[in-house]
Amino acid sequence: MQRYFLPPEQFQQATQTVTIEGDDGHHLQRVMRAQIGDEVICSNGVNREVRVRITELDKGRVIAEVVEELPMHAEAAVQVWVAQSLPKGDKMETVIQKGTEIGAARFLPFLSERTVVQYDAKKEAKRTERWQKIAKEAAEQAHRNRVPEVEGLHTWKQLLQRAKEADVAWICYEKEDGQQLKPAIRDAVAAGKLGSGKKVLLVVGPEGGFSEQEIQQAEEVGFRSVSLGARILRTETAAMVGLTCLFYETGEMGG
Ligand code: SAM
């Protein structure tokens, strides 16, 4: 069943109806060719998900009545924030799409020493808007209850500041002396840092990796460097591996 994330103000409490308009209304009417009586799922992306039945179709604006309140159990208990050093080409779109499917809660793009992408302030707003749209579409496809937030571009210093918001801050580092991920997860579980509502900040470097100095700066503000195994992963693969291992170990992958 088609699903849409709608702003909370499009849920009318008094009449127990929702309004689907804009791109979603257009998609539902023009692409899905919806008819009166058809049903879709709408979520406010925070704490409410409902099955609704269409009662009115009016040039891209759809009104539907709430038929059923749905349980919300598609979100991981632990929030994983993926911080990705801006990769070349459209790899960031892959990171956002796949990371959303797996269950990431937030994306923090950042610039580091070896980021090769040129920062262009003019493109920045448009690019973030496009990435947020990718996150929304991936969350709808994945039947998630929430759309991950895609934040604006961080400098390296701004990213380091974010460690203090996390219960666990890991920087993925492929040098063999990094702590292995499995014991790092186990230690965090034992310390009660991966329970419900806890936040993990997982940082991945660009195609050229992190400098030793960056790793040192990160460790000085509380990051722990973790290895994702003996093989060198592409920058767009690393966060997917980290997310999946974390969710597997915390029972979010069935079990
Ligand atoms: N030094 C790498 C090389 O020799 O090609 C370049 C960096 S790698 C392509 C991109 C990023 O993915 C790294 O900065 C790191 O964050 C992450 N990464 C890749 N493989 C990893 C591994 N085995 N363990 C931990 N992190 C890894």
Short mmCIF file of N, CA, C and O and ligand atoms in Angstrom, two decimals, residues 114 171-175 203-210 226-236 238, ligand 1:
data_model
loop_
_atom_site.label_atom_id
_atom_site.label_comp_id
_atom_site.label_asym_id
_atom_site.label_seq_id
_atom_site.Cartn_x
_atom_site.Cartn_y
_atom_site.Cartn_z
N ARG A 114 40.86 15.48 3.22
CA ARG A 114 41.05 14.86 1.91
C ARG A 114 39.75 14.79 1.09
O ARG A 114 39.68 14.07 0.11
N ILE A 171 34.75 6.67 14.99
CA ILE A 171 35.27 7.11 13.70
C ILE A 171 35.84 5.88 13.02
O ILE A 171 36.65 5.14 13.59
N CYS A 172 35.34 5.60 11.82
CA CYS A 172 35.75 4.37 11.11
C CYS A 172 37.14 4.60 10.54
O CYS A 172 37.36 5.52 9.77
N TYR A 173 38.08 3.71 10.99
CA TYR A 173 39.48 3.89 10.60
C TYR A 173 40.05 2.55 10.20
O TYR A 173 40.00 1.60 11.00
N GLU A 174 40.57 2.49 9.00
CA GLU A 174 40.95 1.18 8.45
C GLU A 174 42.34 0.73 8.86
O GLU A 174 42.75 -0.36 8.57
N LYS A 175 43.05 1.56 9.61
CA LYS A 175 44.40 1.14 10.02
C LYS A 175 44.27 0.01 11.05
O LYS A 175 43.39 0.05 11.90
N VAL A 203 31.25 7.96 12.05
CA VAL A 203 31.91 8.88 11.12
C VAL A 203 32.73 8.11 10.09
O VAL A 203 33.50 7.21 10.43
N VAL A 204 32.52 8.47 8.80
CA VAL A 204 33.23 7.79 7.71
C VAL A 204 33.98 8.82 6.87
O VAL A 204 33.45 9.90 6.57
N GLY A 205 35.21 8.47 6.50
CA GLY A 205 36.05 9.39 5.74
C GLY A 205 35.77 9.35 4.24
O GLY A 205 35.02 8.51 3.77
N PRO A 206 36.43 10.24 3.50
CA PRO A 206 36.26 10.33 2.04
C PRO A 206 37.09 9.25 1.33
O PRO A 206 37.72 8.41 2.01
N GLU A 207 37.09 9.31 0.02
CA GLU A 207 37.84 8.30 -0.76
C GLU A 207 39.31 8.24 -0.30
O GLU A 207 39.92 7.19 -0.25
N GLY A 208 39.86 9.40 0.09
CA GLY A 208 41.28 9.40 0.48
C GLY A 208 41.50 9.10 1.96
O GLY A 208 42.63 9.10 2.46
N GLY A 209 40.45 8.87 2.69
CA GLY A 209 40.60 8.49 4.10
C GLY A 209 40.86 9.68 5.01
O GLY A 209 40.79 10.83 4.61
N PHE A 210 41.15 9.38 6.29
CA PHE A 210 41.47 10.41 7.29
C PHE A 210 42.99 10.47 7.45
O PHE A 210 43.68 9.46 7.31
N VAL A 226 37.31 2.79 15.15
CA VAL A 226 36.93 1.38 15.04
C VAL A 226 37.24 0.86 13.64
O VAL A 226 37.11 1.59 12.65
N SER A 227 37.67 -0.41 13.62
CA SER A 227 37.93 -1.04 12.33
C SER A 227 36.70 -1.82 11.89
O SER A 227 36.01 -2.42 12.71
N LEU A 228 36.44 -1.79 10.58
CA LEU A 228 35.28 -2.56 10.03
C LEU A 228 35.80 -3.83 9.36
O LEU A 228 35.16 -4.37 8.47
N GLY A 229 37.00 -4.28 9.78
CA GLY A 229 37.54 -5.52 9.21
C GLY A 229 38.78 -5.26 8.38
O GLY A 229 39.18 -4.11 8.16
N ALA A 230 39.35 -6.36 7.87
CA ALA A 230 40.66 -6.26 7.23
C ALA A 230 40.59 -5.73 5.79
O ALA A 230 41.59 -5.37 5.19
N ARG A 231 39.42 -5.68 5.23
CA ARG A 231 39.30 -5.23 3.84
C ARG A 231 39.00 -3.73 3.79
O ARG A 231 38.31 -3.20 4.67
N ILE A 232 39.54 -3.06 2.76
CA ILE A 232 39.30 -1.63 2.63
C ILE A 232 37.97 -1.42 1.90
O ILE A 232 37.82 -1.86 0.75
N LEU A 233 37.02 -0.80 2.57
CA LEU A 233 35.69 -0.59 1.97
C LEU A 233 35.67 0.75 1.25
O LEU A 233 36.32 1.70 1.66
N ARG A 234 34.89 0.83 0.20
CA ARG A 234 34.67 2.13 -0.46
C ARG A 234 33.99 3.07 0.54
O ARG A 234 33.23 2.59 1.40
N THR A 235 34.18 4.35 0.36
CA THR A 235 33.59 5.30 1.30
C THR A 235 32.08 5.14 1.39
O THR A 235 31.51 5.25 2.47
N GLU A 236 31.43 4.82 0.25
CA GLU A 236 29.97 4.70 0.29
C GLU A 236 29.50 3.35 0.86
O GLU A 236 28.34 3.14 1.12
N ALA A 238 31.20 1.86 3.66
CA ALA A 238 31.60 1.76 5.08
C ALA A 238 30.44 2.00 6.05
O ALA A 238 30.21 1.19 6.96
N1 SAM B 1 42.79 4.47 3.37
C1 SAM B 1 41.81 4.00 2.39
C2 SAM B 1 42.50 3.31 1.22
O1 SAM B 1 43.64 2.84 1.42
O2 SAM B 1 41.91 3.25 0.14
C3 SAM B 1 40.99 5.17 1.88
C4 SAM B 1 39.79 5.42 2.72
S1 SAM B 1 38.41 4.34 2.51
C5 SAM B 1 38.24 4.21 0.80
C6 SAM B 1 37.10 5.49 2.90
C7 SAM B 1 36.63 5.49 4.35
O3 SAM B 1 35.87 4.30 4.62
C8 SAM B 1 37.72 5.52 5.40
O4 SAM B 1 38.11 6.85 5.68
C9 SAM B 1 37.03 4.87 6.60
O5 SAM B 1 36.27 5.83 7.30
C10 SAM B 1 36.11 3.85 5.95
N2 SAM B 1 36.68 2.51 5.86
C11 SAM B 1 36.96 1.80 4.75
N3 SAM B 1 37.40 0.56 5.06
C12 SAM B 1 37.43 0.48 6.42
C13 SAM B 1 37.79 -0.53 7.35
N4 SAM B 1 38.22 -1.73 6.96
N5 SAM B 1 37.71 -0.25 8.67
C14 SAM B 1 37.27 0.97 9.10
N6 SAM B 1 36.89 1.97 8.27
C15 SAM B 1 36.97 1.73 6.94
#
